[in-house]
Amino acid sequence: MGKVTGFMEIARSENPYRDAAARLNDFGALHSPQGAEARRAQASRCMNCGVPFCQSEFGCPLHNLIPEWNDLLYRGREREALERLLMTAPFPEFTGRVCPALCEKACNLEKDALTNRDNELYLIETGFERDWVRPRSPGRRTGRRVAVVGSGPAGLACADLLNRLGHAVSVIERADRAGGLLMYGIPSMKLPKPIVERRIRLMEAEGVRFTLNTEASPEIMDVYDAVVLCGGAKKPRSLKVEGVYAVDYLTAATRAVLSGDEPVITARDRHVVVVGGGDTGNDCVGTALRQGCASVLQLEMMPAPPAERLPGNPWPEWPRTLRTDYGQLEAIHRQGGDPRVYETTVKRRLPGQIETVKLRGFDPISGTEQLLPCDLLLIAAGFVGCEEATAERFGAALNQKGCMMPENGSHRLRDNLFSAGDMRTGQSLVVRALADGRAAALEVDSYLKEDAQ
Amino acid sequence: MYDQQYPLYHPELEHESCGVGAIVDLSGRATHRTVDQALTIVERLAHRAGSDALGTTGDGVGIMTQLPHEFFTAWAREEGILLGKPGDYGVGMFFLPEDEVGVSNVCRIFDQLSASEGIPVLGWRDVPCHPAQLGAGARRTMPRIRQCFLKRPSDTAPGADFDRKLYILRRVFEKQDTDAYICSLSCRTVVYKGMMLVSQLRSFYDDLQDVRYVSRMAMVHSRFSTNTFPSWSKAHPQRFLLHNGEINTIRGNHDRMKAREETMRSAVMGDSMKRVLPVVAEGGSDSQMLDNTLEFMAMNGFPLPLAGMVLLPEPWQGDGAETPWRDLYRYYATMMEPWDGPAAILYSDGDSVCASLDRNGLRPLRCALTDDKRLILSSEAGVLFEENAHIRRRWKLKGGDVLMADLKTGELLESDALKAHYARQHPYGEWTKQIVRLDDLPEAAVGDKIEDTKALCRAFGYAYEDVQDVILPMAKSGQEPIASMGADEPLAALSKAHPPLYDYFKQRFAQVTNPPIDALREACKTDCSIYLGDDGNLLSHEADNCAVLELPSPVLTEEELRRIRDIDHVSFKVMEISLLYPVTTRLRQAMRDFFAACDAACAKGANILILSDRGVDASRLAIPSLLAVSALEQHLIHIKKRTKVSVILESGEPRDTHQLAMLIAYGARAVNPYLAHAVIRESLSDDAVQNYNRALTAGVLKIASKMGVSTLQAYQSAQLFEAVGLDQQFVDHYFTNTPCCLGGKGLHDVEADSRYHHDAAFSSPLQGGLDSVGRHRLRTGGSVEEHLYSPRVIHLLQQAVWTDDEAKFDAYAALVENDGPRTIRAMLDFKYEVCNPVPLSEVEPVESIVKRFKTGAMSYGSISREAHECMAKAMNRLGGKSNSGEGGELPERFGTELNSAIKQVASGRFGVTRDYLLSAREIQIKMAQGAKPGEGGHLPGAKVTDSVAKTRCATPGISLISPPPHHDIYSIEDLAELIYDLQVACHNPGLCQVSSAQSAEPRSQGFRASCANEEAKITVKLVSSTGVGTIASGVAKAGAGGILISGGEGGTGAAPMSSIHHAGLPWEIGLAEAHQVLCRNRLRQTVTLETDGKLMTGHDVAVALLLGAEEFGFATAPLITMGCRMMRVCHLGTCPFGVATQDPRLRKRFIGKPEYVERFMIFVARQLRRIMAKLGARTVNELVGRSDLLKLKDGAEMNLSDLTGFARNTHFQPESKHDFGLRERMDARLIQDHVQLTTTDRAFGALLKGERHIQAQGCGGQSFGAFLPKGQSITLYGVANDYVGKGLSGGTISVCPPADAVWSPGDTLIGNVALYGATGGYAFIAGMAGERFAVRNSGAWAVVEGVGDHGCEYMTGGRVAVLGPVGDNFGAGMSGGIAWVLDEDGALVNRINGGLVRAHAVLGEQAAELRRLLEMHARHTDSRRALEILSDFEAWLPRFRAVISNEYLDYLKGVQAWAR
């Protein structure tokens, strides 16, 4: 275990954000990482619990071997720690930046949880830095070919594991760059794009083929021994009023960052209203502020969550408490107040304005209408399943949630056709998509083994 | 052996124990008085004998004498038979079938056989006896008892030669397999015995009362068996010996004796040898097997005492000073392993009487010599108190001693003289130069390094934690890792994580019937040497016999193995056998090929086989190492090559102590775990490999010592394991004679698991680290082990009791039952379909059910005060019972809401004062604990806080060691004694006063009343294992009021990792066995039966109830309700939830409340009620033992019919309680202050009330002055037996030599284990004491004038002054207190165990203290010795040494500094 009394002696310390004023000027990384000493000290706090909730069903969906690599990190054996980490975590450089860290919420130290996410990030970045992360090619190729459609987290995780299992993997991506949401959904300051590119290059070196700008057609099922659809849950929940979908806005923003051009959709000098109080909404706030918006406001239909856990929401469940994310913090810094307005929705849109109304439950309260300036209305109200077109093309049935999950809960849709990630489960976290992509890979692998016999 | 009616009864695991005695007239007179007095001895050892539930059928008693010539001649004359002179005829004592036809058949067969052997039968005599007085059980099975008289052939000399002929005749007859049993057949001795009470022997056999029945010697034995099943033949004496104790290694001794048959040849036996084989009769008890062997050796010309020395050698190889006869022992050690275990044996061939004591001296044998040259030997001193005035000398045998009384010469030869005599007989020193030692072999080059350790680790099934948590820590520290919180993973047979074959076996351990050994503090009695090569011929005396290779340890480095491989010596031929086989071959075929290879090697003359699995790769797998070793051992026994060949294993598979121990116990002489070594070299160094080997050796010795085995040579092939979930046929074939329960997996499954790992190593393209399996610490994810306490289970349980949400509790229970790991209970369901449900309202209420619930024994010290008190409060509110654990309890809690209803008495006896006992509703004797049965404990000084120290009557900062055994329980009759002592000590004297019409104290109210102890019952905690049923029966016979069968998976405290997972069975098996065997013995109604071990739900409790339990214990679950989340760091004291810690910062984090514990109990009771209603039961009692209402769930993978096939609704009946006869006691009737005591006055003083001083005469029975409280004092003029001043609680005990006796300074005055667990008071002993004086003393001050071995062992406080000789191993494990030893000859330094203590000069304040103590001694005992010293104290003082531990010295310095 870490240091036996580490948790009693050392306080939790996360990688700090860069100063809000400074970071608003660019799309560079949000955090400034702490050094090796800090990370080792933090790792020493791990209690090596007999029942580690952090890596259980309450915690990490990848079941990362958190106590083991924390212990090795504490002892300064980073390379071995990284090896333990990579046993379960395909892309720690992504999760180390964007994961909400369910493991930390489920840590037995509760509020004083370990800083697993930062420790993970330290390990993988140290690994890259010291050239420990090298292409890992399987010792033996099976001669079987698998196509993975979509290169988001699920697709990449699935492709990565299939490749390690010895199969020849082709990833087919519709966009001009691989990475899916990792590339265009998550803003650069949260996940710098060179980090994504680095992984893609590494996977290519390991033998994974990426075919970009290509819409996969059902014919690939005849060409490949198996096909895994990892197209995400891209169908956005629509509002009664018209607006720009958050993903489109964020994609444009990232393209602009990468190309250095002015974004196609910009918030510059505009009054921005974001509908939806989730992570994507927060990303919109942060992006809009960086683009130089005149103001930004975030509308949330639900009431403000409590500051502390309510009795019905005990540890180690995900805490449904008020979190103020980087975008909101930046808005507070820039505008002097929290951009979030609760129990409020958009009633109608007027030129340069919107009319909002307060809600009780889901019912508007008449007389509470209000007019607000709005030049750009961003809709970040979540997703309601995968694109129907893909489903139709591949003849895959959709369930009630609009996802490709067979009733038996498996990944196999029919014949040699599989699905994984949000496309199968509906919108979720990156880390869940990774876990599902890996689960699909194992299922494909055993399918191929059976198929061979 | 299998009894359909009682499927879990294992007759081969029965135990017995006893009292022994002998009288030898060395003056050469054969008298009837000798016989008469021997009978008196056995009658006065009644408390060491057992009887059935009714008390009318005894377990057995018997006597061996010389042939009473005149008596037999008189009978023969009447019959017209001419017997001739003494020695001209032999006498056979026969137990014959009861029916006439059977009798005449057997007699005819014997007549014919003896005629053909040339030993004509002169006649048969019906032995007159009186069956009417026997108990029903004895009468029902009583044989016809006849004596046969045979004529000596004229060509045969009388004495030994004639006896040899009779021996051959008997063996030939026994092989005819008749129903007859021959008690004795000899021209020198005869045995009268039977299944009766000790008082009945004399009156049953008329012969024994006939004054013409005379003998120069008589040996008697009273038996205490763990069962009540009729067996006349198992009564002692056997044909040569009688035995008090237990041979722990009997399985290995038996097998090796059998194997030796191929090599043993003797001149005297000649060609007749094959007619007597096998030497050891199958199916006998350990005593019978030992008797068979001793007899065989004697018949082959071995001098009797030498045979005793070979079978029960002294610890000649230990750390202590070398014995002068070391070479003799070493010579025989190369051929015969010790028969290891507690043993006091008396043996005789009629010409001499011998006595031997085991190496540890665990059984008492007191000796006395009278002025008319009569020798009295007995388990207890003073049994013949009439002789007191005639006794000239009193002493005792010590461990490894042997003694011979020669009836022909009248000589008494004692240990040293005898040993010296035999050591001179042959040039043993010359001969043993033939022994080759590993160090003598030339150094060898080490072979190739292993290229890819990771792949091999995978192939051999290593998990990540095997390397990180086991191998590397051992390599770093040289010690086995410690862990905590028990085991909650499934049995290997139910695991999905492909466990190694080793995991199917559980270590067996000693409880009650024999003691575990402390291999650490009593290392001087242990030995790890191993011998390789041809075993030689035991019966010939020549140099070549010991041409063997001697290893100091069975664990070899690569270099050492290479030395052996390269050996160039005429006596050794080493060959290597590969364990590899192609992946395309099946394991079954591979085994056949393997045997063939071994046979071929043997045929080429190999006598050392190295089995090697080096070279595993993608195309070749290895036969599992344990399977290979054990299968080959059985194969070699089968082809009679076992003693010709020694097997060494070179394997990558074994890696922990459990695995090493199994390999040794199943036939490997030595093991080279090369892969573990390679792993260590990769991360650490070569030195670390040595550490690791040391840890393994120590670990194997520890596992052996759990079973009471002190030498690895004896542990070899002893098979001290039991299998769970393996197919019976598989076990019979490859692990012959290993107990096995709940069949299931076989060779096919073993192969599948082996291939699984092989595939993972060589077929999976995934690279990376080793998988984490989480066998101890839980892991979630891929191929991991399941645990009962999963994150969701813990979460749901806590939420349920914290928010009082019964629905959540039911969800928790459903999760455990349906989705949890497979346990035996989870595979069982209820047969609701055959029941008529009753309305829930008619079922016994929750309030009544929870009274049957208890919390587990967790001591204050292991858990925090907050947690300890929280549970006490909760259980008191419910009317259930909390358990103090073994750490004592603060007196201020007695009689309040915080009082623990159950007070535990464990081997450490921490805080066991009279008041502690008086505060209990139940006193629990902890014989073993689920997490580490057979082991002691060690609470480091750092954890002994002021408050913990106060609670335990200890000193703050001073380590506390719990010995592995209770030093007053080495066998079943000892347990009976402790139960009796405690029952007396906790008996409310008020009750006795009521009976004598004096005014009773008014009963106090409230909690005080609930804690009052009028009904305190003594219960005994056992750990589930095969054979626990027979032990439970013995415990019930010993008078216990209740028996707890604790599951091996339970246990919350710290324990070695391998013990947590590999010792003890699930409670289901042990509980069912206990219920069945108690029923079979008709003892079930005399005790309550209780179980614990990860009980979690109403379902669990219901299963336990139907299997026979009526009370239920919970430990882990209540901890969880109080906030524990199974951190498994209890042993580190860093529990972040304030449960298992003494750290004030962490204790603040404790969030537990009594309500949480209460809710848990209530929820469980509610679930149980609902099950009861559906089963149609209104009361709990009507369901006890109704296993017919259990059925196997669909898809269960085990055969559980042995558990569910027995249904008998028997439960505790208060009227059947054991009657201790307390009102008959001397101290209950005591009016005067002057009393006369005998050996039957046991625990004298424990019942005394108020302030008094008593003068006693005679002989103090066992436990004299036990638990004597402050204000009372007893002075005894006479001798006393074992356990004087046990638990002394402030009183004063003085023992002085009897006034009317001749007394010499070296005479032994009191027995073994005095002042055990004393917490205060004084003891003045004006003579020698036995072994273990002041063991675990924590507060008493004592003076004694000499002590045996292990003096002041585990002492933690108090003062002891020793004014005479000191035995070996003084101050072992002594962490506190001071011993002042008068070291006249300067030998003390060799006697001290330097582990903790050093000897210093006695200076300053201490000198004054010593003087005051001696003055008190002189005042109380008139000790001449003390007066002599005091007369010139200053001159004597420099000869005293103060033995003090470093820890305590620091403490004293601290106190002095503070005082200044």
PDB file of N, CA and C in Angstrom, chain A residues 1 4 7-8 47-53 55-57 63 68 72 83-84 87 108 110 140 164-165 314-317, chain B residues 454 464 763 765-766 769-772 777-781 789 791-792 795 799 1125-1127 1132 1134 1136-1137 1143 1145-1146:
ATOM      1  N   MET A   1       0.840  -1.189   0.000  1.00  0.00           N
ATOM      2  CA  MET A   1       0.000   0.000   0.000  1.00  0.00           C
ATOM      3  C   MET A   1       0.873   1.236   0.000  1.00  0.00           C
ATOM      4  N   VAL A   4       1.427   3.983   5.061  1.00  0.00           N
ATOM      5  CA  VAL A   4       0.352   3.527   5.929  1.00  0.00           C
ATOM      6  C   VAL A   4      -0.438   4.686   6.519  1.00  0.00           C
ATOM      7  N   PHE A   7      -2.672   9.029   4.462  1.00  0.00           N
ATOM      8  CA  PHE A   7      -3.959   9.729   4.410  1.00  0.00           C
ATOM      9  C   PHE A   7      -4.196  10.597   5.632  1.00  0.00           C
ATOM     10  N   MET A   8      -3.489  10.292   6.713  1.00  0.00           N
ATOM     11  CA  MET A   8      -3.680  11.090   7.920  1.00  0.00           C
ATOM     12  C   MET A   8      -2.785  12.324   7.913  1.00  0.00           C
ATOM     13  N   MET A  47      -4.951   4.173   0.598  1.00  0.00           N
ATOM     14  CA  MET A  47      -4.992   3.275   1.755  1.00  0.00           C
ATOM     15  C   MET A  47      -4.965   1.813   1.348  1.00  0.00           C
ATOM     16  N   ASN A  48      -4.891   1.528   0.062  1.00  0.00           N
ATOM     17  CA  ASN A  48      -4.907   0.148  -0.415  1.00  0.00           C
ATOM     18  C   ASN A  48      -6.054  -0.618   0.244  1.00  0.00           C
ATOM     19  N   CYS A  49      -7.248  -0.098   0.084  1.00  0.00           N
ATOM     20  CA  CYS A  49      -8.420  -0.637   0.763  1.00  0.00           C
ATOM     21  C   CYS A  49      -8.630  -2.116   0.443  1.00  0.00           C
ATOM     22  N   GLY A  50      -9.078  -2.845   1.442  1.00  0.00           N
ATOM     23  CA  GLY A  50      -9.424  -4.242   1.222  1.00  0.00           C
ATOM     24  C   GLY A  50     -10.543  -4.376   0.214  1.00  0.00           C
ATOM     25  N   VAL A  51     -11.451  -3.412   0.247  1.00  0.00           N
ATOM     26  CA  VAL A  51     -12.510  -3.343  -0.757  1.00  0.00           C
ATOM     27  C   VAL A  51     -12.388  -1.970  -1.420  1.00  0.00           C
ATOM     28  N   PRO A  52     -11.635  -1.898  -2.503  1.00  0.00           N
ATOM     29  CA  PRO A  52     -11.411  -0.598  -3.132  1.00  0.00           C
ATOM     30  C   PRO A  52     -12.627  -0.169  -3.955  1.00  0.00           C
ATOM     31  N   PHE A  53     -13.430   0.683  -3.373  1.00  0.00           N
ATOM     32  CA  PHE A  53     -14.623   1.153  -4.078  1.00  0.00           C
ATOM     33  C   PHE A  53     -14.238   1.898  -5.342  1.00  0.00           C
ATOM     34  N   GLN A  55     -12.273   1.280  -7.711  1.00  0.00           N
ATOM     35  CA  GLN A  55     -12.185   0.549  -8.975  1.00  0.00           C
ATOM     36  C   GLN A  55     -13.373  -0.400  -9.146  1.00  0.00           C
ATOM     37  N   SER A  56     -14.372  -0.246  -8.285  1.00  0.00           N
ATOM     38  CA  SER A  56     -15.532  -1.133  -8.337  1.00  0.00           C
ATOM     39  C   SER A  56     -16.590  -0.558  -9.256  1.00  0.00           C
ATOM     40  N   GLU A  57     -17.734  -1.176  -9.248  1.00  0.00           N
ATOM     41  CA  GLU A  57     -18.853  -0.704 -10.065  1.00  0.00           C
ATOM     42  C   GLU A  57     -19.249   0.731  -9.693  1.00  0.00           C
ATOM     43  N   HIS A  63     -12.315  -0.277 -14.272  1.00  0.00           N
ATOM     44  CA  HIS A  63     -11.750  -1.029 -13.143  1.00  0.00           C
ATOM     45  C   HIS A  63     -10.237  -0.872 -13.089  1.00  0.00           C
ATOM     46  N   GLU A  68      -2.996  -0.279  -6.842  1.00  0.00           N
ATOM     47  CA  GLU A  68      -1.709  -0.862  -7.217  1.00  0.00           C
ATOM     48  C   GLU A  68      -0.794   0.185  -7.824  1.00  0.00           C
ATOM     49  N   LEU A  72       2.791   1.974  -6.425  1.00  0.00           N
ATOM     50  CA  LEU A  72       4.050   2.010  -7.181  1.00  0.00           C
ATOM     51  C   LEU A  72       4.502   3.448  -7.412  1.00  0.00           C
ATOM     52  N   GLU A  83       2.683   0.607 -16.214  1.00  0.00           N
ATOM     53  CA  GLU A  83       2.344  -0.705 -16.761  1.00  0.00           C
ATOM     54  C   GLU A  83       1.028  -1.219 -16.153  1.00  0.00           C
ATOM     55  N   ARG A  84       0.894  -1.062 -14.825  1.00  0.00           N
ATOM     56  CA  ARG A  84      -0.358  -1.493 -14.167  1.00  0.00           C
ATOM     57  C   ARG A  84      -1.526  -0.676 -14.704  1.00  0.00           C
ATOM     58  N   MET A  87      -2.777  -1.685 -18.084  1.00  0.00           N
ATOM     59  CA  MET A  87      -3.445  -2.976 -18.177  1.00  0.00           C
ATOM     60  C   MET A  87      -4.940  -2.807 -18.412  1.00  0.00           C
ATOM     61  N   ASN A 108     -12.806   5.768  -0.513  1.00  0.00           N
ATOM     62  CA  ASN A 108     -13.166   5.631   0.896  1.00  0.00           C
ATOM     63  C   ASN A 108     -12.814   6.859   1.719  1.00  0.00           C
ATOM     64  N   GLU A 110     -13.715   9.675   0.767  1.00  0.00           N
ATOM     65  CA  GLU A 110     -14.823  10.562   0.452  1.00  0.00           C
ATOM     66  C   GLU A 110     -14.330  11.943   0.016  1.00  0.00           C
ATOM     67  N   ARG A 140       1.647 -11.791 -32.398  1.00  0.00           N
ATOM     68  CA  ARG A 140       1.187 -12.732 -33.398  1.00  0.00           C
ATOM     69  C   ARG A 140      -0.097 -12.163 -33.999  1.00  0.00           C
ATOM     70  N   ARG A 164      -4.469  -5.254 -30.301  1.00  0.00           N
ATOM     71  CA  ARG A 164      -3.573  -5.968 -29.372  1.00  0.00           C
ATOM     72  C   ARG A 164      -3.883  -7.462 -29.364  1.00  0.00           C
ATOM     73  N   LEU A 165      -5.152  -7.787 -29.609  1.00  0.00           N
ATOM     74  CA  LEU A 165      -5.523  -9.199 -29.629  1.00  0.00           C
ATOM     75  C   LEU A 165      -5.111  -9.864 -30.948  1.00  0.00           C
ATOM     76  N   PRO A 314     -26.204   9.024  -0.960  1.00  0.00           N
ATOM     77  CA  PRO A 314     -25.028   8.843  -0.098  1.00  0.00           C
ATOM     78  C   PRO A 314     -23.796   8.437  -0.896  1.00  0.00           C
ATOM     79  N   TRP A 315     -22.627   8.586  -0.248  1.00  0.00           N
ATOM     80  CA  TRP A 315     -21.401   7.979  -0.751  1.00  0.00           C
ATOM     81  C   TRP A 315     -21.685   6.495  -0.937  1.00  0.00           C
ATOM     82  N   PRO A 316     -21.175   5.782  -1.879  1.00  0.00           N
ATOM     83  CA  PRO A 316     -20.206   6.182  -2.905  1.00  0.00           C
ATOM     84  C   PRO A 316     -20.883   6.526  -4.233  1.00  0.00           C
ATOM     85  N   GLU A 317     -22.173   6.814  -4.167  1.00  0.00           N
ATOM     86  CA  GLU A 317     -22.866   7.179  -5.401  1.00  0.00           C
ATOM     87  C   GLU A 317     -22.301   8.495  -5.928  1.00  0.00           C
TER      88      GLU A 317
ATOM     89  N   LYS B 454       7.869 -13.387 -16.545  1.00  0.00           N
ATOM     90  CA  LYS B 454       6.461 -13.013 -16.542  1.00  0.00           C
ATOM     91  C   LYS B 454       5.605 -14.113 -17.177  1.00  0.00           C
ATOM     92  N   TYR B 464      -0.824 -11.097  -9.567  1.00  0.00           N
ATOM     93  CA  TYR B 464       0.003  -9.931  -9.233  1.00  0.00           C
ATOM     94  C   TYR B 464       0.250  -9.864  -7.731  1.00  0.00           C
ATOM     95  N   SER B 763      -0.744 -18.390 -25.153  1.00  0.00           N
ATOM     96  CA  SER B 763      -1.642 -18.270 -26.296  1.00  0.00           C
ATOM     97  C   SER B 763      -2.284 -16.901 -26.421  1.00  0.00           C
ATOM     98  N   PRO B 765      -2.348 -13.052 -26.927  1.00  0.00           N
ATOM     99  CA  PRO B 765      -1.437 -12.042 -27.461  1.00  0.00           C
ATOM    100  C   PRO B 765      -1.279 -10.861 -26.516  1.00  0.00           C
ATOM    101  N   LEU B 766      -2.151 -10.735 -25.513  1.00  0.00           N
ATOM    102  CA  LEU B 766      -2.075  -9.566 -24.633  1.00  0.00           C
ATOM    103  C   LEU B 766      -0.828  -9.640 -23.774  1.00  0.00           C
ATOM    104  N   GLY B 769       1.316  -6.731 -17.390  1.00  0.00           N
ATOM    105  CA  GLY B 769       1.607  -7.287 -16.074  1.00  0.00           C
ATOM    106  C   GLY B 769       0.759  -8.504 -15.760  1.00  0.00           C
ATOM    107  N   LEU B 770       1.029  -9.087 -14.599  1.00  0.00           N
ATOM    108  CA  LEU B 770       0.237 -10.219 -14.135  1.00  0.00           C
ATOM    109  C   LEU B 770      -1.147  -9.736 -13.732  1.00  0.00           C
ATOM    110  N   ASP B 771      -2.127 -10.609 -13.910  1.00  0.00           N
ATOM    111  CA  ASP B 771      -3.484 -10.238 -13.526  1.00  0.00           C
ATOM    112  C   ASP B 771      -3.597 -10.105 -12.015  1.00  0.00           C
ATOM    113  N   SER B 772      -4.443  -9.176 -11.610  1.00  0.00           N
ATOM    114  CA  SER B 772      -4.810  -9.098 -10.199  1.00  0.00           C
ATOM    115  C   SER B 772      -6.040  -9.956 -10.002  1.00  0.00           C
ATOM    116  N   ARG B 777      -7.474  -9.065  -0.931  1.00  0.00           N
ATOM    117  CA  ARG B 777      -8.069  -7.748  -1.159  1.00  0.00           C
ATOM    118  C   ARG B 777      -8.873  -7.811  -2.439  1.00  0.00           C
ATOM    119  N   LEU B 778     -10.091  -7.348  -2.352  1.00  0.00           N
ATOM    120  CA  LEU B 778     -10.994  -7.483  -3.496  1.00  0.00           C
ATOM    121  C   LEU B 778     -10.519  -6.660  -4.694  1.00  0.00           C
ATOM    122  N   ARG B 779     -10.768  -7.220  -5.859  1.00  0.00           N
ATOM    123  CA  ARG B 779     -10.568  -6.485  -7.094  1.00  0.00           C
ATOM    124  C   ARG B 779     -11.831  -6.622  -7.927  1.00  0.00           C
ATOM    125  N   THR B 780     -12.098  -5.614  -8.742  1.00  0.00           N
ATOM    126  CA  THR B 780     -13.222  -5.674  -9.656  1.00  0.00           C
ATOM    127  C   THR B 780     -12.655  -5.653 -11.063  1.00  0.00           C
ATOM    128  N   GLY B 781     -13.315  -6.339 -11.955  1.00  0.00           N
ATOM    129  CA  GLY B 781     -12.836  -6.329 -13.336  1.00  0.00           C
ATOM    130  C   GLY B 781     -12.804  -7.731 -13.901  1.00  0.00           C
ATOM    131  N   TYR B 789     -18.295  -9.750   0.851  1.00  0.00           N
ATOM    132  CA  TYR B 789     -18.446  -8.324   1.134  1.00  0.00           C
ATOM    133  C   TYR B 789     -17.973  -7.515  -0.067  1.00  0.00           C
ATOM    134  N   PRO B 791     -18.467  -4.277  -2.755  1.00  0.00           N
ATOM    135  CA  PRO B 791     -18.795  -2.872  -2.506  1.00  0.00           C
ATOM    136  C   PRO B 791     -20.300  -2.651  -2.373  1.00  0.00           C
ATOM    137  N   ARG B 792     -21.081  -3.276  -3.244  1.00  0.00           N
ATOM    138  CA  ARG B 792     -22.522  -3.032  -3.190  1.00  0.00           C
ATOM    139  C   ARG B 792     -23.142  -3.598  -1.915  1.00  0.00           C
ATOM    140  N   HIS B 795     -22.324  -1.289   0.909  1.00  0.00           N
ATOM    141  CA  HIS B 795     -23.088  -0.053   0.775  1.00  0.00           C
ATOM    142  C   HIS B 795     -24.547  -0.264   1.188  1.00  0.00           C
ATOM    143  N   GLN B 799     -26.391   1.428   4.412  1.00  0.00           N
ATOM    144  CA  GLN B 799     -27.542   2.314   4.201  1.00  0.00           C
ATOM    145  C   GLN B 799     -28.785   1.772   4.903  1.00  0.00           C
ATOM    146  N   ARG B1125     -15.442  -0.670   6.457  1.00  0.00           N
ATOM    147  CA  ARG B1125     -15.646  -0.973   5.038  1.00  0.00           C
ATOM    148  C   ARG B1125     -14.586  -1.945   4.549  1.00  0.00           C
ATOM    149  N   MET B1126     -14.210  -2.875   5.406  1.00  0.00           N
ATOM    150  CA  MET B1126     -13.296  -3.951   5.009  1.00  0.00           C
ATOM    151  C   MET B1126     -11.997  -3.405   4.422  1.00  0.00           C
ATOM    152  N   MET B1127     -11.410  -2.474   5.154  1.00  0.00           N
ATOM    153  CA  MET B1127     -10.121  -1.962   4.695  1.00  0.00           C
ATOM    154  C   MET B1127      -9.053  -3.030   4.765  1.00  0.00           C
ATOM    155  N   LEU B1132      -2.618  -3.003  11.069  1.00  0.00           N
ATOM    156  CA  LEU B1132      -1.763  -1.818  11.012  1.00  0.00           C
ATOM    157  C   LEU B1132      -2.240  -0.739  11.975  1.00  0.00           C
ATOM    158  N   THR B1134      -4.528   1.405  11.442  1.00  0.00           N
ATOM    159  CA  THR B1134      -4.833   2.665  10.762  1.00  0.00           C
ATOM    160  C   THR B1134      -6.246   2.677  10.220  1.00  0.00           C
ATOM    161  N   PRO B1136      -9.432   3.734   9.061  1.00  0.00           N
ATOM    162  CA  PRO B1136      -9.897   5.107   8.887  1.00  0.00           C
ATOM    163  C   PRO B1136     -11.318   5.310   9.408  1.00  0.00           C
ATOM    164  N   PHE B1137     -11.950   4.244   9.861  1.00  0.00           N
ATOM    165  CA  PHE B1137     -13.314   4.385  10.364  1.00  0.00           C
ATOM    166  C   PHE B1137     -13.379   4.262  11.882  1.00  0.00           C
ATOM    167  N   ASP B1143      -5.731   4.793  17.735  1.00  0.00           N
ATOM    168  CA  ASP B1143      -5.266   6.149  17.465  1.00  0.00           C
ATOM    169  C   ASP B1143      -6.397   7.145  17.728  1.00  0.00           C
ATOM    170  N   ARG B1145      -6.881  10.105  16.858  1.00  0.00           N
ATOM    171  CA  ARG B1145      -7.340  10.865  15.683  1.00  0.00           C
ATOM    172  C   ARG B1145      -8.304  10.034  14.860  1.00  0.00           C
ATOM    173  N   LEU B1146      -7.997   8.759  14.752  1.00  0.00           N
ATOM    174  CA  LEU B1146      -8.845   7.891  13.933  1.00  0.00           C
ATOM    175  C   LEU B1146     -10.110   7.496  14.685  1.00  0.00           C
TER     176      LEU B1146
END
